[in-house]
Tab-separated table of C-alpha atoms and ligand atoms in Angstrom:
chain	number	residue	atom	x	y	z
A	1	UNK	CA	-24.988	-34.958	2.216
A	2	UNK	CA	-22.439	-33.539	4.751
A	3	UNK	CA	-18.963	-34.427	3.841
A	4	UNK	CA	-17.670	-37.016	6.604
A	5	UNK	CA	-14.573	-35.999	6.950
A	6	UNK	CA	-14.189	-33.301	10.076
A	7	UNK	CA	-12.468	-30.426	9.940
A	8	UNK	CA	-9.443	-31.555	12.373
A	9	UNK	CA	-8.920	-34.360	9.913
A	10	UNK	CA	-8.738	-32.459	6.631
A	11	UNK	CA	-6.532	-29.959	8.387
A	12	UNK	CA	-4.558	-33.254	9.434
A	13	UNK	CA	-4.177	-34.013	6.320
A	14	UNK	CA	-3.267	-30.753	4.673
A	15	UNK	CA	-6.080	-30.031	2.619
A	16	UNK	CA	-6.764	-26.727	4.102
A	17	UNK	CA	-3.247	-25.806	3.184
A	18	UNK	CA	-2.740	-22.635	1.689
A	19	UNK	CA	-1.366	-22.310	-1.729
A	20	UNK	CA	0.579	-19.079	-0.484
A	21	UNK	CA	2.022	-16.963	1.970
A	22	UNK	CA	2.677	-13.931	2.657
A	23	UNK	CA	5.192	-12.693	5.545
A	24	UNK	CA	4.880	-9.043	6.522
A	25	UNK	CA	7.481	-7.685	8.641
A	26	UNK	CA	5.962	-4.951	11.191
A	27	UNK	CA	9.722	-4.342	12.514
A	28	UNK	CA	10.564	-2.968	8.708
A	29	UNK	CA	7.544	-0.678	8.659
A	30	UNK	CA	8.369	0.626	11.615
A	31	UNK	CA	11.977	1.233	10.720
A	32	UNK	CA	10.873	2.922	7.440
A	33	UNK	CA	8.102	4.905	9.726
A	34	UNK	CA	11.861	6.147	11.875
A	35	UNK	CA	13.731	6.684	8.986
A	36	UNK	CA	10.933	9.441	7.606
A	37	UNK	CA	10.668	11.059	11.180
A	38	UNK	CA	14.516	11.893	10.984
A	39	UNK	CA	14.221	12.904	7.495
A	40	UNK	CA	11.422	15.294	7.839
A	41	UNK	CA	12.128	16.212	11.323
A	42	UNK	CA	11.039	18.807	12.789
A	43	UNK	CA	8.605	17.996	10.913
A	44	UNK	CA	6.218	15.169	11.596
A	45	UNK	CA	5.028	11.873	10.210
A	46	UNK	CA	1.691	10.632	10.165
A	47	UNK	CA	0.599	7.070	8.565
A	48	UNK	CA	-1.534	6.944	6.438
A	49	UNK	CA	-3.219	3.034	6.769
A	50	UNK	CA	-6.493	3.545	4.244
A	51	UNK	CA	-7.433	0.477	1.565
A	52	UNK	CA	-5.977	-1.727	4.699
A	53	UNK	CA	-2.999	-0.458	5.087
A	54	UNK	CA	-2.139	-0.786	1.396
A	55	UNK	CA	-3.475	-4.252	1.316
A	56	UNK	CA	-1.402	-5.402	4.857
A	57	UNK	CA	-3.404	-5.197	6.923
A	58	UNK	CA	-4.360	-2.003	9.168
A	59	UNK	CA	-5.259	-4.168	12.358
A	60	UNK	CA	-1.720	-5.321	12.657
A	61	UNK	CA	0.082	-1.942	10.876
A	62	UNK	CA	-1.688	0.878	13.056
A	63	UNK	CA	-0.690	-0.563	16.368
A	64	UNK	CA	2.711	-1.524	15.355
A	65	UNK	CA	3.189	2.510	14.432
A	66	UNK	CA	1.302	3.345	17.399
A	67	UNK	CA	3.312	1.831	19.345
A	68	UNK	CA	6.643	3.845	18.168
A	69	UNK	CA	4.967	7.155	18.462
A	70	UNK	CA	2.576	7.585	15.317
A	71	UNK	CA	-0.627	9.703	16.937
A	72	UNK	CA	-1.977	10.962	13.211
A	73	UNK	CA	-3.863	8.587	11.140
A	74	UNK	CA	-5.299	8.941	7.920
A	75	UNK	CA	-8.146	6.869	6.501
A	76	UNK	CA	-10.298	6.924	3.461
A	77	UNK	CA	-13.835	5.969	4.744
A	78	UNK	CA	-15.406	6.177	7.418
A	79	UNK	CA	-15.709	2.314	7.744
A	80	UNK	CA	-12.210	2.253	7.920
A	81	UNK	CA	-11.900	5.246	10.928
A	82	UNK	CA	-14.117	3.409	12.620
A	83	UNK	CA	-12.327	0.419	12.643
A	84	UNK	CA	-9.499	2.056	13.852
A	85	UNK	CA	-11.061	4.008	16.349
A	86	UNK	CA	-11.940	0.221	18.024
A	87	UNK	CA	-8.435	-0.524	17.947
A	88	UNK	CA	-6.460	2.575	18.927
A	89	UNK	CA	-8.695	4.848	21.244
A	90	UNK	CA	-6.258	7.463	22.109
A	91	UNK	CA	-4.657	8.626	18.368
A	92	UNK	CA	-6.476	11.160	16.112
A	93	UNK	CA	-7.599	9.714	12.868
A	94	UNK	CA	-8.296	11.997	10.030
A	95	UNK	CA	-11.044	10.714	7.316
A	96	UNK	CA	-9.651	11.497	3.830
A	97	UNK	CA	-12.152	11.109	1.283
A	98	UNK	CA	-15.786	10.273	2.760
A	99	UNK	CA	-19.141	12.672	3.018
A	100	UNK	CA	-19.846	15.021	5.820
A	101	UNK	CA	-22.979	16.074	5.652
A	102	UNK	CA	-25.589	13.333	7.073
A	103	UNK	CA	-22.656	11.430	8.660
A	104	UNK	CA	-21.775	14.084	11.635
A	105	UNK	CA	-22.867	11.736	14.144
A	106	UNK	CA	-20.559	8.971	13.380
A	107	UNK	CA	-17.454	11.271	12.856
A	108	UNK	CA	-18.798	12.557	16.593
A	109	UNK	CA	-19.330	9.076	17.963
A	110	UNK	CA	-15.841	7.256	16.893
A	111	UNK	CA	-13.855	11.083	17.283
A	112	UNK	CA	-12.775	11.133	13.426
A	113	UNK	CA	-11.719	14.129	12.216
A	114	UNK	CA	-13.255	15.089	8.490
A	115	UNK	CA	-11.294	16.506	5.862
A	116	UNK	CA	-13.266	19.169	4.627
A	117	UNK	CA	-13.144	19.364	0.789
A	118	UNK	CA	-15.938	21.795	-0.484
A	119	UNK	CA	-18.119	24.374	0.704
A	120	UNK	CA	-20.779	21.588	1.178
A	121	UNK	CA	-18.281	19.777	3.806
A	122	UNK	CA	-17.474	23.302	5.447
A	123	UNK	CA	-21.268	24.241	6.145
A	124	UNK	CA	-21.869	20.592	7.368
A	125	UNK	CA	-19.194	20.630	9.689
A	126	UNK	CA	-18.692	24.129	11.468
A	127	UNK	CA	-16.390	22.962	14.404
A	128	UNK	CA	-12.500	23.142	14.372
A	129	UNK	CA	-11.697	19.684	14.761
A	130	UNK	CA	-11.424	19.163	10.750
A	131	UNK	CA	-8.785	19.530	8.467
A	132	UNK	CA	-8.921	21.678	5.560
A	133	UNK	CA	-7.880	20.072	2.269
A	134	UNK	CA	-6.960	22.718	-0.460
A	135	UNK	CA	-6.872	21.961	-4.216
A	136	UNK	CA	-3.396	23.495	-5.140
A	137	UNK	CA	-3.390	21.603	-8.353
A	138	UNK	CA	-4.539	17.663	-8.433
A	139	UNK	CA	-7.978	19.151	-9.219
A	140	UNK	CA	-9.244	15.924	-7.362
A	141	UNK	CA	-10.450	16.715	-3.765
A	142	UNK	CA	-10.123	19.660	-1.893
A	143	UNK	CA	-11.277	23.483	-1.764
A	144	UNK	CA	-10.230	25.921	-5.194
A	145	UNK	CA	-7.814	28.576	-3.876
A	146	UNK	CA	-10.235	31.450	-4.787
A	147	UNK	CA	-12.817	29.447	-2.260
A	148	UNK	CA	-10.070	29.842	0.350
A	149	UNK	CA	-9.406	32.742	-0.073
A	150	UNK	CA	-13.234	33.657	0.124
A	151	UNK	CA	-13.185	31.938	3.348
A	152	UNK	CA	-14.069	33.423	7.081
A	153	UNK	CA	-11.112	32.975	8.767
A	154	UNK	CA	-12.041	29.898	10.800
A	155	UNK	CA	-9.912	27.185	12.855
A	156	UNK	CA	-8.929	23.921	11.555
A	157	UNK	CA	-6.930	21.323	13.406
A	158	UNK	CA	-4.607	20.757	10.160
A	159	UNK	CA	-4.607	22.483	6.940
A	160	UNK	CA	-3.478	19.773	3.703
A	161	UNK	CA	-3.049	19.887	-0.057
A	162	UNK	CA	-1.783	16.645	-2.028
A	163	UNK	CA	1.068	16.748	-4.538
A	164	UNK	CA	0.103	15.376	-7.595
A	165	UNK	CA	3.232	15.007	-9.047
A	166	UNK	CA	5.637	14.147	-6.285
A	167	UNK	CA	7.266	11.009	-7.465
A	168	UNK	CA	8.401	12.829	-10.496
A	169	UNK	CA	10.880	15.570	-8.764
A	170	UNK	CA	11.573	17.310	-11.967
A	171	UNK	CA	7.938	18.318	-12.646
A	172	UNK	CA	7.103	21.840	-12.330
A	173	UNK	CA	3.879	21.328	-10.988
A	174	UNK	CA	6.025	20.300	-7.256
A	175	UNK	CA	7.079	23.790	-6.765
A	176	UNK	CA	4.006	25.791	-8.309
A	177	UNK	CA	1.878	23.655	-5.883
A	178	UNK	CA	4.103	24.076	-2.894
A	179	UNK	CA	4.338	27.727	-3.175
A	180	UNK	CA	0.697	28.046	-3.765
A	181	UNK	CA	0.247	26.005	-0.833
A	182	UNK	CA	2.642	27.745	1.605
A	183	UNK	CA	0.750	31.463	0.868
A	184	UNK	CA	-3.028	29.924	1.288
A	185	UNK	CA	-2.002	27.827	4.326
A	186	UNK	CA	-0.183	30.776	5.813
A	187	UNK	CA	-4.226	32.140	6.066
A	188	UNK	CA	-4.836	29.926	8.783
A	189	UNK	CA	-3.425	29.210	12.254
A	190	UNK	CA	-3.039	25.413	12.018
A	191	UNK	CA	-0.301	23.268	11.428
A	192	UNK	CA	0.251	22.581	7.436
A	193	UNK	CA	0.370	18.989	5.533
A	194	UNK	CA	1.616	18.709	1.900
A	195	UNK	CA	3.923	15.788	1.158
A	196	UNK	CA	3.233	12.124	0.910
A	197	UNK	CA	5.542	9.520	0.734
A	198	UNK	CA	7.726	10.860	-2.398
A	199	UNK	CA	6.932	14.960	-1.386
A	200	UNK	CA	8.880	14.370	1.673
A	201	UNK	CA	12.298	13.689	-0.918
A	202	UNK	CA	11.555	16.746	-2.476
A	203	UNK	CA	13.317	18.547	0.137
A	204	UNK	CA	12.672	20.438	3.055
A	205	UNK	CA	9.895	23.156	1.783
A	206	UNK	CA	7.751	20.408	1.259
A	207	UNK	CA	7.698	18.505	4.701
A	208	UNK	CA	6.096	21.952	6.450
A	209	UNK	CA	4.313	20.852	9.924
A	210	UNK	CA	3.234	16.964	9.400
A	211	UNK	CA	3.850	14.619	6.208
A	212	UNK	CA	1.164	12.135	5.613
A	213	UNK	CA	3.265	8.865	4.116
A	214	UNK	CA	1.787	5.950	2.900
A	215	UNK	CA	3.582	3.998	0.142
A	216	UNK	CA	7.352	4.502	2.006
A	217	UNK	CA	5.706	2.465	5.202
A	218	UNK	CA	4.617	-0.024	3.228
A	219	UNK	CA	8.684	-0.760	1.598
A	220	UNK	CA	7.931	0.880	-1.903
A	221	UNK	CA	10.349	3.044	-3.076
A	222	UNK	CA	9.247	6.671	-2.745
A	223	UNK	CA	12.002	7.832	-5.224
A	224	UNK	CA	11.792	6.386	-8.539
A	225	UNK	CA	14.878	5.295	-10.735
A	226	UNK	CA	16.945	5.882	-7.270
A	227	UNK	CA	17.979	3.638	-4.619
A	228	UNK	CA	15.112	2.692	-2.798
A	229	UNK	CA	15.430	4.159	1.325
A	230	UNK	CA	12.959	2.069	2.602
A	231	UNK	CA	13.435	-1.213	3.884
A	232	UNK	CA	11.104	-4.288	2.408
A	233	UNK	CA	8.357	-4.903	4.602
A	234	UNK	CA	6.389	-8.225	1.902
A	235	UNK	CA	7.812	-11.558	1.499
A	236	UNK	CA	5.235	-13.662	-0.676
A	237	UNK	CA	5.586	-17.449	-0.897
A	238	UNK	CA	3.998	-19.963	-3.231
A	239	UNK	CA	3.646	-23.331	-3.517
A	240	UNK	CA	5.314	-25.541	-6.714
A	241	UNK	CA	2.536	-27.929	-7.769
A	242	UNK	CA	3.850	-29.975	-10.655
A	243	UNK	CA	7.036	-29.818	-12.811
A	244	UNK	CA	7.282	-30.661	-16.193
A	245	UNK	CA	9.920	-31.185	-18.927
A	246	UNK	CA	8.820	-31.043	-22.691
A	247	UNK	CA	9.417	-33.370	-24.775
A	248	UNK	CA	8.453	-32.129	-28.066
A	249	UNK	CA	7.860	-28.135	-29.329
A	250	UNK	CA	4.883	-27.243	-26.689
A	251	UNK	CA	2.760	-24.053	-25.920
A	252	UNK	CA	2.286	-22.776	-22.605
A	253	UNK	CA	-1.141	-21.163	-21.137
A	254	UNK	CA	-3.952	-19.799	-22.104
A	255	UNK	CA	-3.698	-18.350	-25.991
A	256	UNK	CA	-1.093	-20.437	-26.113
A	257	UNK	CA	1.316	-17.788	-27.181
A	258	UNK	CA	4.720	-19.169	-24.930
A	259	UNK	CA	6.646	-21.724	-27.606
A	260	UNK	CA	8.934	-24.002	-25.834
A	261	UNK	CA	11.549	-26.396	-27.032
A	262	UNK	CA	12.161	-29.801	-26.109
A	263	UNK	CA	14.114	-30.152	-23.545
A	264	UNK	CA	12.849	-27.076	-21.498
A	265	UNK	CA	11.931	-27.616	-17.173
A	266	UNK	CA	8.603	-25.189	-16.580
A	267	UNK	CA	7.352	-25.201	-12.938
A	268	UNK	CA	3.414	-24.683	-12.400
A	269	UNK	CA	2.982	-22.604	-9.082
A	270	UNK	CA	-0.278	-21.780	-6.918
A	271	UNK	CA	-0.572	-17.965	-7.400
A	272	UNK	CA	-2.272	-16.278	-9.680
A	273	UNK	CA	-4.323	-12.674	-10.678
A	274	UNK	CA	-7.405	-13.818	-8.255
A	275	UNK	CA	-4.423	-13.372	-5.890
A	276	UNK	CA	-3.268	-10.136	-7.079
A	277	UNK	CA	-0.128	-11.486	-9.340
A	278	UNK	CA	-0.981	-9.244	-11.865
A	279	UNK	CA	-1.637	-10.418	-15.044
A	280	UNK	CA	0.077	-8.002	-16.870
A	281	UNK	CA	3.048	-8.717	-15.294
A	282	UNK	CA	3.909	-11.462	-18.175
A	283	UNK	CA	6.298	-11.532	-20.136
A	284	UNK	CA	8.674	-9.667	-17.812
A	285	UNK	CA	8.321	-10.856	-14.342
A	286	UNK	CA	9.723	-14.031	-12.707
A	287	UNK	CA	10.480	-15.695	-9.022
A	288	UNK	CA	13.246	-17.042	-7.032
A	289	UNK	CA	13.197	-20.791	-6.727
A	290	UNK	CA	16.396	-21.894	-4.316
A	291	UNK	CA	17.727	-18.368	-4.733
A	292	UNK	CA	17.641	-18.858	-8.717
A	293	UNK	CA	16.147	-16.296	-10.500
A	294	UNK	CA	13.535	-18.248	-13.188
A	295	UNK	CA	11.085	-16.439	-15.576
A	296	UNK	CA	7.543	-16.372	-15.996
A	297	UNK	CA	6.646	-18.836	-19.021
A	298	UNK	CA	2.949	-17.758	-20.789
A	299	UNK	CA	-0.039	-15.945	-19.745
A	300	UNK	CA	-0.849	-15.569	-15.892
A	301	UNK	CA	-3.595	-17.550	-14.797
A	302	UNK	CA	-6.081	-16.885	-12.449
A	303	UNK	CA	-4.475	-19.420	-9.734
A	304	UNK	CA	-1.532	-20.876	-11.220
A	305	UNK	CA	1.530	-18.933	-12.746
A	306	UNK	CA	4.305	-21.419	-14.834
A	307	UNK	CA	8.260	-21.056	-14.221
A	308	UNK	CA	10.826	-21.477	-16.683
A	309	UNK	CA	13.160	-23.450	-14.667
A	310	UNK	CA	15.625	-24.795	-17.459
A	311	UNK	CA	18.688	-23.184	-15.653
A	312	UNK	CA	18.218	-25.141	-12.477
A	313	UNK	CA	19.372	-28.685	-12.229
A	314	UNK	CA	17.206	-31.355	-13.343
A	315	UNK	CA	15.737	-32.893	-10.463
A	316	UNK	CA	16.258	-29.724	-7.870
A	317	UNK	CA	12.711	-28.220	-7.969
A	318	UNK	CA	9.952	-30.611	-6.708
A	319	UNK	CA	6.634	-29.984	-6.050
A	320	UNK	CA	6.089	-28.613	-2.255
A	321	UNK	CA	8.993	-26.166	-3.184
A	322	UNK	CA	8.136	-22.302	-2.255
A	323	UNK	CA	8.915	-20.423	-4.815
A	324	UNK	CA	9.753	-16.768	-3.679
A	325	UNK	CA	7.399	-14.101	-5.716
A	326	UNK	CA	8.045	-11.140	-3.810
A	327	UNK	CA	11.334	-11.154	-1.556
A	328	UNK	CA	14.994	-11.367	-1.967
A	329	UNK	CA	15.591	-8.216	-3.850
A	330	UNK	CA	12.821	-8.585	-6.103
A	331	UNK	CA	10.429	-5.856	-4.561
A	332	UNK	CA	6.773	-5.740	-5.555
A	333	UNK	CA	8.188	-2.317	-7.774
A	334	UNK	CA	9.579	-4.495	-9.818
A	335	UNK	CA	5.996	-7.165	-10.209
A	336	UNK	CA	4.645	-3.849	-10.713
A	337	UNK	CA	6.849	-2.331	-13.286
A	338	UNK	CA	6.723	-5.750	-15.105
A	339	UNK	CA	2.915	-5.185	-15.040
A	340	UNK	CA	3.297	-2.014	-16.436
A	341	UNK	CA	1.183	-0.378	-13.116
A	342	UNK	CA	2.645	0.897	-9.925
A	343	UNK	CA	3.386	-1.081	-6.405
A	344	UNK	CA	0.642	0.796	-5.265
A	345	UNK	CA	-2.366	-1.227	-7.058
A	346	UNK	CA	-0.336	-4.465	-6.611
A	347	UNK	CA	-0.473	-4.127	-2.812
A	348	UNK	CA	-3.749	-3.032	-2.449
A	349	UNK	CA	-5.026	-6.367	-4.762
A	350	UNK	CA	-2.784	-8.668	-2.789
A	351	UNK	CA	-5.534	-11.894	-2.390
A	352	UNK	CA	-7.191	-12.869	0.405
A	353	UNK	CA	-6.362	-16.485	-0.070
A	354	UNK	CA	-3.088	-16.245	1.394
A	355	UNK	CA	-1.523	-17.129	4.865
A	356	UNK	CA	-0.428	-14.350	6.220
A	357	UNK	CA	2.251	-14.282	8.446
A	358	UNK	CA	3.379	-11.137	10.680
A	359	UNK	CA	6.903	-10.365	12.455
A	360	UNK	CA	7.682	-7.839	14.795
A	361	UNK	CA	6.430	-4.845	15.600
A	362	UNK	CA	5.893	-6.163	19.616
A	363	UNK	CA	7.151	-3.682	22.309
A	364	UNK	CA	7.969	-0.890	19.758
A	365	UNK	CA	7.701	1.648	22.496
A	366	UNK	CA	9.738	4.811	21.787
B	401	PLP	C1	-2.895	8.154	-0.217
B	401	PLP	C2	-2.603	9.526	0.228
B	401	PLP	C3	-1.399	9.819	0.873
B	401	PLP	C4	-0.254	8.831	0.985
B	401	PLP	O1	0.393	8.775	-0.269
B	401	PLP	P1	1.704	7.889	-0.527
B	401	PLP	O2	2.080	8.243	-1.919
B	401	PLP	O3	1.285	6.466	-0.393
B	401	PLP	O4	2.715	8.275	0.481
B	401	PLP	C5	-1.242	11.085	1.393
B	401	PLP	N1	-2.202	12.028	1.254
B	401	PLP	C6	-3.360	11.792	0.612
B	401	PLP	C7	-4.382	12.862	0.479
B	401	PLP	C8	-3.595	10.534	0.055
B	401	PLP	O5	-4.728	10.297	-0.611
């Protein structure tokens, strides 16, 4: 039997009300995509908006770059190019990690460029408008340097390798990979692409023509145990739904491993991992509730997470209250480092059940 109450009326009364939201600032990422163009400069910066724009959203990121000069995009599929073809028709969008062979037609139809990553890929696609990717050393994607070296000379719009150890600047694998890089790229008459987010800190010999940054756009902190230079670009927002204070020794969550005493304020609020608050991420992690900072009590759940909110007056946190997960200095590297994982796979699992809000990024025009 069809429910009788219409839609206008159960959005009247709130029931369609998200249990989150998440605010994503378009002004920040473009700031961060600024402050890497006069880092690397004269080099130049691509963005690199695959897995949604690390879980933000591509539709809203690529045009917000676009519009302050980005003209190189990177994607992983070709679903992905595709999409952004729709959206931006005049930038060139580079496919990282997709087939060739069979596919030529759509790469042709939507103008996507393919990286080429093995002979296969090379044979399928003899034109110049492809990039090259050479295997100096994450032994992931990407031609072996005695293949390259094999290699007709041919034309390529871009020639890339990918650092495989770039967040970890003391590594020697930076600087075997960059010089192996520099001599096979030197092969070719094309511009040259090594660094990502973090290979663009490693200094200047990295950056060579074009840097291909993700993570930095995004707010994430491309250099580890440092400072982070990027500004935050996620705010994430969820709802209190019930407050309790104990009243005898209790257990909290599934397992029932949290002990608390009598006498102790927990807070119940509407996120959990089927929204990407990572499970592992307790004990360790906590939120901001009226600019407190409160710990996570017990196991996450898969919609609810509980707050330890003892330290708060009695009586100040009532259900309705946002409580702030990501925001206010506590940067989803640090959900991520709780969870014992990086700020990469929290992004990109970020739920779809949130409201998602978006600021800036209008009239970015250079
Ligand atoms: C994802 C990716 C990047 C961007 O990396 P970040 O660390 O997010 O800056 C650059 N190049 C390749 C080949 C990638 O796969």
């Amino acid at each position: 039997m069809a429910s009788r109450l219409s839609e206008a009326s159960v959005r009247g009364a709130g029931v369609l009300a998200p249990p989150g939201r998440l605010l994503i600032d378009l002004d920040a990422v473009v700031t961060n995509w600024r402050t890497l163009c006069d880092l690397a400069a004269p080099a130049a910066i691509a963005g690199v908006v695959k897995a949604d724009a690390y879980g933000l959203g591509m539709d809203q990121v690529a045009p917000a770059l676009r519009r302050a000069g980005c003209s190189l995009f990177f994607v992983a599929g070709l679903d992905e190019g595709a999409a952004l073809r729709r959206q931006l028709p005049d930038v060139e969008i580079a496919v990282l990690s997709a087939p060739v062979d069979g596919f030529q037609a759509i790469y042709r139809d939507y103008r996507l460029l393919p990286v080429l990553n093995h002979r296969g890929d090379l044979a399928a696609w003899p034109g110049d408008d492809a990039v090259l990717h050479i295997d100096t050393g994450m032994t992931r994607l990407g031609l072996d340097p005695a293949a390259v070296r094999a290699l007709e000379r041919r034309r390529f719009r871009l020639v890339m390798s990918h650092l495989a150890c770039a967040d970890e600047p003391e590594h020697g694998l930076n600087e075997a990979q960059r010089c192996l890089f520099a001599e096979l790229a030197a092969r070719f008459d094309a511009p040259a692409s090594l660094a990502n987010s973090s290979g663009i800190f490693l200094g200047s010999g990295y950056r060579f023509d074009i840097a291909r940054p993700g993570m930095a756009l995004y707010g994430l902190n491309p250099t580890p145990g440092l400072p982070s230079p990027m500004r935050p670009v996620l705010r994430l927002e969820a709802r209190v739904l019930q407050i309790r204070e104990a009243d005898r020794p209790l257990t909290v969550g599934y397992g029932a491993e949290a002990e608390i005493r009598p006498g102790q304020r927990l807070a119940t609020v509407a996120a959990g991992y089927a929204d990407g608050y990572l499970r592992a991420a307790s004990p360790g992690a906590g939120a901001l509730l009226h600019g407190r900072r409160v710990p996570l009590v017990g196991r996450v759940s898969m919609d609810t997470i509980v707050l330890d909110v003892t330290g708060l007056p009695p009586g100040s946190v009532e259900p309705g209250d946002w409580a702030v997960l990501i925001g206010e200095g506590m940067d989803a590297d640090d959900l991520a480092e709780a969870a014992g994982t990086i700020g990469y796979e929290f992004l990109t699992s970020l739920g779809a059940r949130y409201e998602r809000t978006y600021t800036g990024g209008e009239g970015a025009g250079a």
